[in-house]
Short mmCIF file of C-alpha atoms in Angstrom, two decimals:
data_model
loop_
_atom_site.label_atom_id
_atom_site.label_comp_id
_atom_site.label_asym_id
_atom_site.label_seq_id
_atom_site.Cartn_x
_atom_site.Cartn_y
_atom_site.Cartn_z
CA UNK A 1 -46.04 7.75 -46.91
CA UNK A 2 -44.14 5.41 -45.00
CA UNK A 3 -40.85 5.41 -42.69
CA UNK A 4 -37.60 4.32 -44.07
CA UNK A 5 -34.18 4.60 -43.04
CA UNK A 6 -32.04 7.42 -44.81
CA UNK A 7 -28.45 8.55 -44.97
CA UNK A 8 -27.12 12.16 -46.49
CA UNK A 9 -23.45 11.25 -46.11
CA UNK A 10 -21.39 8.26 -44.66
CA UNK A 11 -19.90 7.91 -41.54
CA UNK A 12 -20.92 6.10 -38.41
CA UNK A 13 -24.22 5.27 -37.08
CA UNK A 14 -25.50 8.82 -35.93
CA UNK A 15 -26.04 9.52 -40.27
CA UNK A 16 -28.94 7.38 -40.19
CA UNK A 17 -32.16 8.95 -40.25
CA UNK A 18 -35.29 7.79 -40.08
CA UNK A 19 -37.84 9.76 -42.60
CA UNK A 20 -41.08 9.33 -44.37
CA UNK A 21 -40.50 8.65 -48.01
CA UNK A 22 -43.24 8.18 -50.97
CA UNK A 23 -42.38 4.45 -52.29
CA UNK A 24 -44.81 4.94 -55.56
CA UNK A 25 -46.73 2.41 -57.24
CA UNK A 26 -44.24 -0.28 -59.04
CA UNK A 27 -43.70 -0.06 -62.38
CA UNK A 28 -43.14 -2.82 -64.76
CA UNK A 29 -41.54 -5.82 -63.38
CA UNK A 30 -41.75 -4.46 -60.30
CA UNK A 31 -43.76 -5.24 -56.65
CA UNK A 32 -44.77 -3.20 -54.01
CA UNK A 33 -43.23 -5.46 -50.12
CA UNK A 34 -44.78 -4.30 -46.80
CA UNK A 35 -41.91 -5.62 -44.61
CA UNK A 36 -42.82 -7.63 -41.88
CA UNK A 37 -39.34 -8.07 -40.73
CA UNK A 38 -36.21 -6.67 -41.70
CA UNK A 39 -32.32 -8.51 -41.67
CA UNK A 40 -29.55 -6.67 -40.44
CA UNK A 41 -26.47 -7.96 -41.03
CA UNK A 42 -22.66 -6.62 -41.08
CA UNK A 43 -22.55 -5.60 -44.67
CA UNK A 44 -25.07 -2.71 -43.90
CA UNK A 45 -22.39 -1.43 -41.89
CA UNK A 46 -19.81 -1.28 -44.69
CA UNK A 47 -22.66 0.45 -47.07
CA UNK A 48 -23.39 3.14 -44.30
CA UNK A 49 -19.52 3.53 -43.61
CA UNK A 50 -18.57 4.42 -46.86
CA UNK A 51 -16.43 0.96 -47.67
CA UNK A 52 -18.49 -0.03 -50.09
CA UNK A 53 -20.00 3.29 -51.97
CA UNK A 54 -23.55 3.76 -52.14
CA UNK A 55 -24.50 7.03 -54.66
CA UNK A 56 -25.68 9.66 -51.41
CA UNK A 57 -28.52 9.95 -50.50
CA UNK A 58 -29.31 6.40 -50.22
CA UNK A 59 -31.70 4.02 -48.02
CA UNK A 60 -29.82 0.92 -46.16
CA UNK A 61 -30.42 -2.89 -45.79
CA UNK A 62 -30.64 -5.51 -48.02
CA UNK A 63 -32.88 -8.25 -46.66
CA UNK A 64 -36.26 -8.74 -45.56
CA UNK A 65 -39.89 -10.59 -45.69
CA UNK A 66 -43.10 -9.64 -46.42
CA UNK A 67 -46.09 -9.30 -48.36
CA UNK A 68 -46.69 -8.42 -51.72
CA UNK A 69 -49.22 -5.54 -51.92
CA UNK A 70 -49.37 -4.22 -55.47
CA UNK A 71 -47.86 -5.61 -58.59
CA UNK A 72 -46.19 -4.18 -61.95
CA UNK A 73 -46.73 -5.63 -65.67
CA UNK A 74 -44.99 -8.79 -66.23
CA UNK A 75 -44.82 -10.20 -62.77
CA UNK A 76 -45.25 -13.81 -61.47
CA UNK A 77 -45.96 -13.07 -58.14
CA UNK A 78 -49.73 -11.77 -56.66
CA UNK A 79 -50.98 -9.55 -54.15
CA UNK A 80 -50.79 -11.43 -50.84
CA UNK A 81 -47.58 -13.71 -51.76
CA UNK A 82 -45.43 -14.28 -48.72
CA UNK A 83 -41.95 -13.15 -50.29
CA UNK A 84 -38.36 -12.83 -49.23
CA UNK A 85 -35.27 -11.11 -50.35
CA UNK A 86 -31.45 -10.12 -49.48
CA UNK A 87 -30.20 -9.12 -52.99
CA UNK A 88 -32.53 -7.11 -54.64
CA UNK A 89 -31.20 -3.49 -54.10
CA UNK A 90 -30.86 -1.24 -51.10
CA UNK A 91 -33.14 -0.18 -48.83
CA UNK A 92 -34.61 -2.81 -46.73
CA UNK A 93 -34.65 -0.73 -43.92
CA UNK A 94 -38.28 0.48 -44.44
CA UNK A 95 -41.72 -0.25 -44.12
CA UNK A 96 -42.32 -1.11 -47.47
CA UNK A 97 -40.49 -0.35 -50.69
CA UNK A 98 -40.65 -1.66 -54.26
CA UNK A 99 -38.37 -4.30 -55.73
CA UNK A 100 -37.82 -5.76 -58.70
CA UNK A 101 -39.88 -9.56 -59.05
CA UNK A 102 -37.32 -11.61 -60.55
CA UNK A 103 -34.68 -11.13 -57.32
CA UNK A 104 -37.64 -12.05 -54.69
CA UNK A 105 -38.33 -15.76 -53.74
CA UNK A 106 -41.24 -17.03 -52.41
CA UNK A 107 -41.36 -18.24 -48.41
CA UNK A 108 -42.66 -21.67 -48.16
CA UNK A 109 -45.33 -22.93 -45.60
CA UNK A 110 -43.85 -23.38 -42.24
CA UNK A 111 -41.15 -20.48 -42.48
CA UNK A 112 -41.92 -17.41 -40.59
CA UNK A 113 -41.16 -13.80 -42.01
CA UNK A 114 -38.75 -13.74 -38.76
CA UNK A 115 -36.99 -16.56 -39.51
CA UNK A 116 -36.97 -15.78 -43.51
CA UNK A 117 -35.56 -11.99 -42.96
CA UNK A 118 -32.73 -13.67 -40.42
CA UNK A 119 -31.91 -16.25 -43.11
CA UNK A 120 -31.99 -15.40 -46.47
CA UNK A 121 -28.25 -13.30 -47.02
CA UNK A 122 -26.54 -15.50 -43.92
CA UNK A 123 -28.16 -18.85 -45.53
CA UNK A 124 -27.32 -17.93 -49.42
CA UNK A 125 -24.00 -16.97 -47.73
CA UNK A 126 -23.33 -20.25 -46.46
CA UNK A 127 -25.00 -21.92 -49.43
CA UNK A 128 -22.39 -20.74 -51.41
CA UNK A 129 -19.51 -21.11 -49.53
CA UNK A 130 -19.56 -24.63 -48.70
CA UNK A 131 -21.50 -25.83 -51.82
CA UNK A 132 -19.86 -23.98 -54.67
CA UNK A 133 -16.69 -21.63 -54.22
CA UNK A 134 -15.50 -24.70 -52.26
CA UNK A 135 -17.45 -28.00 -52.25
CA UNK A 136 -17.01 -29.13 -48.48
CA UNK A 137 -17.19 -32.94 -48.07
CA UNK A 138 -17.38 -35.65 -45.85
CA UNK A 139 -14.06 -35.98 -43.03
CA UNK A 140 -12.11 -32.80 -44.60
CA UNK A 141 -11.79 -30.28 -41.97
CA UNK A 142 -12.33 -26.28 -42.25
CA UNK A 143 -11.61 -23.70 -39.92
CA UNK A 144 -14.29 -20.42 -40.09
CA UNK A 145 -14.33 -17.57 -37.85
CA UNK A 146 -16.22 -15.63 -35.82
CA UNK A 147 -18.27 -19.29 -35.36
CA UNK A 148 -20.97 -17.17 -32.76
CA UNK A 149 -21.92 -15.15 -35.68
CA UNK A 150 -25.22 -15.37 -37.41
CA UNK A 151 -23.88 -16.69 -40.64
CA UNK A 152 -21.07 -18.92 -38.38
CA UNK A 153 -24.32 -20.66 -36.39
CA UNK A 154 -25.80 -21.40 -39.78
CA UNK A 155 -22.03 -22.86 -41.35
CA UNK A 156 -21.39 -24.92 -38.12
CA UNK A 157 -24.80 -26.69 -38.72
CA UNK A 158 -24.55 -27.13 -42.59
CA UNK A 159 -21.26 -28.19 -42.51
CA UNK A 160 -21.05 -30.62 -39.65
CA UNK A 161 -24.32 -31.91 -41.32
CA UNK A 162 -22.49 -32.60 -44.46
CA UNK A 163 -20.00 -34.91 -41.97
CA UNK A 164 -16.98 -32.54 -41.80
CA UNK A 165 -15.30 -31.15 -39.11
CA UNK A 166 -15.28 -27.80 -38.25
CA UNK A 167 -13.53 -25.38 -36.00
CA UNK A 168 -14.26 -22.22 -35.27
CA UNK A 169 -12.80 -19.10 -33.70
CA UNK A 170 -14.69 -16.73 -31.44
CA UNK A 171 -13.97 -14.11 -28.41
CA UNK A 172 -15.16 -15.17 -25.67
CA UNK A 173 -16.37 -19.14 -23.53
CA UNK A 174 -19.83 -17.85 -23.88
CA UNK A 175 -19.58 -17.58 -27.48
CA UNK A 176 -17.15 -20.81 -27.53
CA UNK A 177 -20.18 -22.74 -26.14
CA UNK A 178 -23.12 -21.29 -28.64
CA UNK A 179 -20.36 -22.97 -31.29
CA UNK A 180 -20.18 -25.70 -29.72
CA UNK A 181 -24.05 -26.22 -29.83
CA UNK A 182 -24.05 -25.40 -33.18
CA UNK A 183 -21.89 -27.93 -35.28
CA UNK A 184 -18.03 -26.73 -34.26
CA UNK A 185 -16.26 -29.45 -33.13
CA UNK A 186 -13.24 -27.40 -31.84
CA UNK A 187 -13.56 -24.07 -30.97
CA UNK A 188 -10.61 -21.44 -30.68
CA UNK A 189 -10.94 -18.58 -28.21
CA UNK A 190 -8.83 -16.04 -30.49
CA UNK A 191 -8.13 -13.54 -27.64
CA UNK A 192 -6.36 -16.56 -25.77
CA UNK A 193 -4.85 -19.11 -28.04
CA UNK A 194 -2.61 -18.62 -30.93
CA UNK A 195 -5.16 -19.78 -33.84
CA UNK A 196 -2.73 -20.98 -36.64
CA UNK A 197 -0.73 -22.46 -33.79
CA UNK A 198 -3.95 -24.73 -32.49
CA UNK A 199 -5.07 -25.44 -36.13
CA UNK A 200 -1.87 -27.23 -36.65
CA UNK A 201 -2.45 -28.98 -32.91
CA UNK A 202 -6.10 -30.04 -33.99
CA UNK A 203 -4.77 -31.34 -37.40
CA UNK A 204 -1.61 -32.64 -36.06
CA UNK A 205 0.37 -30.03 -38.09
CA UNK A 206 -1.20 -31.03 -41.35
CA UNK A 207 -3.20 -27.57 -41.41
CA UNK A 208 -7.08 -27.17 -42.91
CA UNK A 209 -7.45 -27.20 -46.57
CA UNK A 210 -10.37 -24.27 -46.32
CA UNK A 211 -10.35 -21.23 -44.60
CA UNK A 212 -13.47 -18.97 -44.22
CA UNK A 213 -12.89 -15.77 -43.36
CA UNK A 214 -15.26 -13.02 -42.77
CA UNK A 215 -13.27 -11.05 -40.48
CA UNK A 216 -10.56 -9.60 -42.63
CA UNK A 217 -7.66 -8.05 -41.31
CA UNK A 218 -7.61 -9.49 -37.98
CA UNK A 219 -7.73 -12.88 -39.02
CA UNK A 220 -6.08 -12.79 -42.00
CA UNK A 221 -2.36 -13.61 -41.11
CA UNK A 222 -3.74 -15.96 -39.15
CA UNK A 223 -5.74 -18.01 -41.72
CA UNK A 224 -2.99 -17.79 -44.46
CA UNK A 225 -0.79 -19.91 -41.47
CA UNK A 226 -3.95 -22.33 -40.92
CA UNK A 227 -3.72 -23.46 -44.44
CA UNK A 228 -1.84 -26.74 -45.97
CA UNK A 229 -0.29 -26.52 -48.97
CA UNK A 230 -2.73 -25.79 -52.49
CA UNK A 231 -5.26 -24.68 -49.24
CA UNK A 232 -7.70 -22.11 -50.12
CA UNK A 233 -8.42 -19.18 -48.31
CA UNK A 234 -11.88 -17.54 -48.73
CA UNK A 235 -11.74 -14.51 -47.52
CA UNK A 236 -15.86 -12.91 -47.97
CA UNK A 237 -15.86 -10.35 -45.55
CA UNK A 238 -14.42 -7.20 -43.60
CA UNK A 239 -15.53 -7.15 -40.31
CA UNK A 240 -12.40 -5.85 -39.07
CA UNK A 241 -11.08 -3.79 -41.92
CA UNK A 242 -9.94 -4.73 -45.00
CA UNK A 243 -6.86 -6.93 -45.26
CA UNK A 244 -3.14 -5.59 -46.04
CA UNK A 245 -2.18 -5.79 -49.58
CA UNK A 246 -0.76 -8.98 -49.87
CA UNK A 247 2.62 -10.02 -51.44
CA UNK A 248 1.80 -13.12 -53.71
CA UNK A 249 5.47 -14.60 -52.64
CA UNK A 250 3.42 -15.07 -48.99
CA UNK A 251 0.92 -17.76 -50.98
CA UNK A 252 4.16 -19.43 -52.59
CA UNK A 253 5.94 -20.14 -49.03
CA UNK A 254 2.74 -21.08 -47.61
CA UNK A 255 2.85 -23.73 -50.39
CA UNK A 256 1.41 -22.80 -53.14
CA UNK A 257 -1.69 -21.39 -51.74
CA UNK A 258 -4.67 -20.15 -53.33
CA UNK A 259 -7.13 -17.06 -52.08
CA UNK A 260 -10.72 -15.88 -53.77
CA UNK A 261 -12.87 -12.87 -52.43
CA UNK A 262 -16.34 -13.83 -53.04
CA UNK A 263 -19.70 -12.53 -53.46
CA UNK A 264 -23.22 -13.53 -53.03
CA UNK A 265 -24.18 -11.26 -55.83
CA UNK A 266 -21.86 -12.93 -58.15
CA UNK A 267 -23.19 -16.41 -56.73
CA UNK A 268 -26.56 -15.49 -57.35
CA UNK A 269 -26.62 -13.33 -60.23
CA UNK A 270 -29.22 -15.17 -62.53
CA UNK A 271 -32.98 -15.51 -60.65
CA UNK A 272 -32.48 -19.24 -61.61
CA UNK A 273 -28.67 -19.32 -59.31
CA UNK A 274 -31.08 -17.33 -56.53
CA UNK A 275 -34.09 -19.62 -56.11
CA UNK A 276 -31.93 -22.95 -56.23
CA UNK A 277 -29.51 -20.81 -53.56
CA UNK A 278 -32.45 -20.25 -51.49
CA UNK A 279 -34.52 -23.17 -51.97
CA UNK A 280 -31.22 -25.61 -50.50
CA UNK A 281 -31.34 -23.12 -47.55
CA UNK A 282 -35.43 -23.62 -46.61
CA UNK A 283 -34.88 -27.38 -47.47
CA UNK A 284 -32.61 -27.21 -44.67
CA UNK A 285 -34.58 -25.61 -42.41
CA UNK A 286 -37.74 -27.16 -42.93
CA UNK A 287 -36.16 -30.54 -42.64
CA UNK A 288 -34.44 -29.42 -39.16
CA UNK A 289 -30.86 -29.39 -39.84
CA UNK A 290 -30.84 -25.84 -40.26
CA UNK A 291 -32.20 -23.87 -36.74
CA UNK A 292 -32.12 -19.74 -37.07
CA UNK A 293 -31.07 -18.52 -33.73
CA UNK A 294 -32.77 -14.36 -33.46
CA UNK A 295 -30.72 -13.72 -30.67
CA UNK A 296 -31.81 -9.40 -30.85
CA UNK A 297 -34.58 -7.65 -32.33
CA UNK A 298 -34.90 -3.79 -33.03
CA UNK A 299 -37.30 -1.06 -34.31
CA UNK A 300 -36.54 1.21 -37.05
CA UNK A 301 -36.38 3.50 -34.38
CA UNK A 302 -33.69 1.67 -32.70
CA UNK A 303 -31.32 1.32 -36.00
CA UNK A 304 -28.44 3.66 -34.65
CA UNK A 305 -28.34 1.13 -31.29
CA UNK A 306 -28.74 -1.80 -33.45
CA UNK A 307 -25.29 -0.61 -35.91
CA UNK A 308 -23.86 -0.15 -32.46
CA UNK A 309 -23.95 -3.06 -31.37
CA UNK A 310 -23.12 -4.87 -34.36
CA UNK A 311 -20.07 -3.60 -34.61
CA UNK A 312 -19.55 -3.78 -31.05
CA UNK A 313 -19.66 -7.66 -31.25
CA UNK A 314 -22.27 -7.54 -28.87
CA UNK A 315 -24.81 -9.84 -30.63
CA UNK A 316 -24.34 -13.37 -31.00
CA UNK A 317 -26.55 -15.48 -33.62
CA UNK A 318 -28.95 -13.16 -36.19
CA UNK A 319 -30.63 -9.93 -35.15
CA UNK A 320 -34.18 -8.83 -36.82
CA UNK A 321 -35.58 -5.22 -37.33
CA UNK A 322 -39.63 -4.97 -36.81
CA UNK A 323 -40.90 -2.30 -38.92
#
């Protein structure tokens, strides 16, 4: 038996339960992961909520790192591979649980299983983003926000690395200067400034021809009016709430603008899309351009608190659960 994180019915954090469960040996194509560290990140929040339906009962979490310590038929991996993963199914939120081998990666040499559980969803995240559903390059300018976040720390870094400018939006000086240290080159203090209204000031009322937006409804208005005409909005997340329904006359007066809701499961969907996804992210790290601030770490114990919090704003950077 081993302890794993449980919900009966949605709602807010007091429906997580912490239980012993019977993972079972892994059947075909299948390997048995004792965590060593577990991500948590926002979208665990939307799974436990009810936003995004999970069939009840369910487990929780999506990302971790560990050890291999039994095998199915048909695998490539062995007992004692260092492994990774943040799209393989629910239920990271355990001491060990069985996945399925072709949505694992391995960790290379020089990554710890801290640094791979804090990584893996936020890095594929940003991976994605600026790489593929738009292909951020040299001088453009981008505005993301919530830049203290654990997947804004990561963009600031890739992006500014990649030579473009970014500015970022956050609530608070102490989170404006974690930005700062981390790739933003202008950084918006949303509960002060007008955001669209500084964009245009920053850009000399040209506007950004990328939003990212991981908020949702708070920022949305807001981003729409940061964007120059044929601009793209790319709107991946809810931290707020989901966005208004939108009337599509809105993207023709904002000149012909363009929005796209992505996915990392859509990004990564074949195990080929996954391993390049999360071999760009180690490259990055491993060659220093990429630095994983842990800002918080938890117990399973602790998961209520660490929900709390999350959705409290009150972590800056990535946060890590120790089984």
């Amino acid at each position: 038996m081993v302890k794993a994180v449980r919900i009966e019915a949605v709602g807010g954090p007091e429906v997580m339960d912490l239980v012993d469960v019977e993972p079972g040996a892994p059947g075909a194509g299948m390997v048995t992961i004792e965590n060593h560290a577990i991500g948590l990140n926002f979208i665990d929040t939307y799974h436990r909520s009810g936003l995004y339906p999970l069939a009840l009962p369910s487990g929780l979490g999506l990302e971790g790192a560990g050890v291999v310590t039994a095998v199915g038929q048909g695998v490539d991996f062995a007992v004692g591979d260092r492994v990774a993963y943040c799209s393989a199914g629910i239920g990271s939120y355990a001491e060990s649980l069985n996945l399925p081998a072709q949505r694992l990666v391995g960790i290379p040499e020089g990554v710890s299983y801290e640094v791979a559980a804090a990584v893996m969803l936020k890095g594929q995240t940003v991976e994605y983003l600026l790489q593929r559903t738009y292909a951020l390059a040299p001088g453009q300018t981008c505005l993301f926000h919530a830049a203290a976040g654990g997947v804004g720390l990561l963009f600031g870094q890739w992006a500014s690395a990649l030579g473009a400018t970014v500015i970022g939006t956050v609530g608070s000086e102490e989170k404006a200067e974690l930005a700062r240290n981390h790739g933003f080159a202008h950084v918006i203090n949303y509960r002060q400034e007008d955001v669209a209204a500084r964009v245009r000031e920053i850009t000399d009322g040209v506007g950004v021809p990328v939003v990212y937006d991981g908020v949702g409804r708070d920022t949305f208005s807001a981003s729409l009016a940061s964007l120059q005409p044929r601009g793209l909005l790319v709107s991946f997340g809810n931290a707020s709430g989901a966005p208004e329904p939108l009337d599509l006359q809105r993207l023709a007066s904002g000149g012909s603008l363009y929005i796209t809701r992505p996915t990392l499961v859509t990004y990564t969907a074949t195990s080929e899309e996954l391993r390049q996804s999360a071999s760009a992210v180690f490259e990055h790290l491993l060659a220093g351009s990429l630095r994983v601030e842990i800002n918080q770490h938890y117990t399973l114990a602790d998961i209520r608190q660490a929900h709390r919090d999350l959705e409290a704003r009150a972590t800056t950077g990535s946060s890590v659960i120790l089984p």
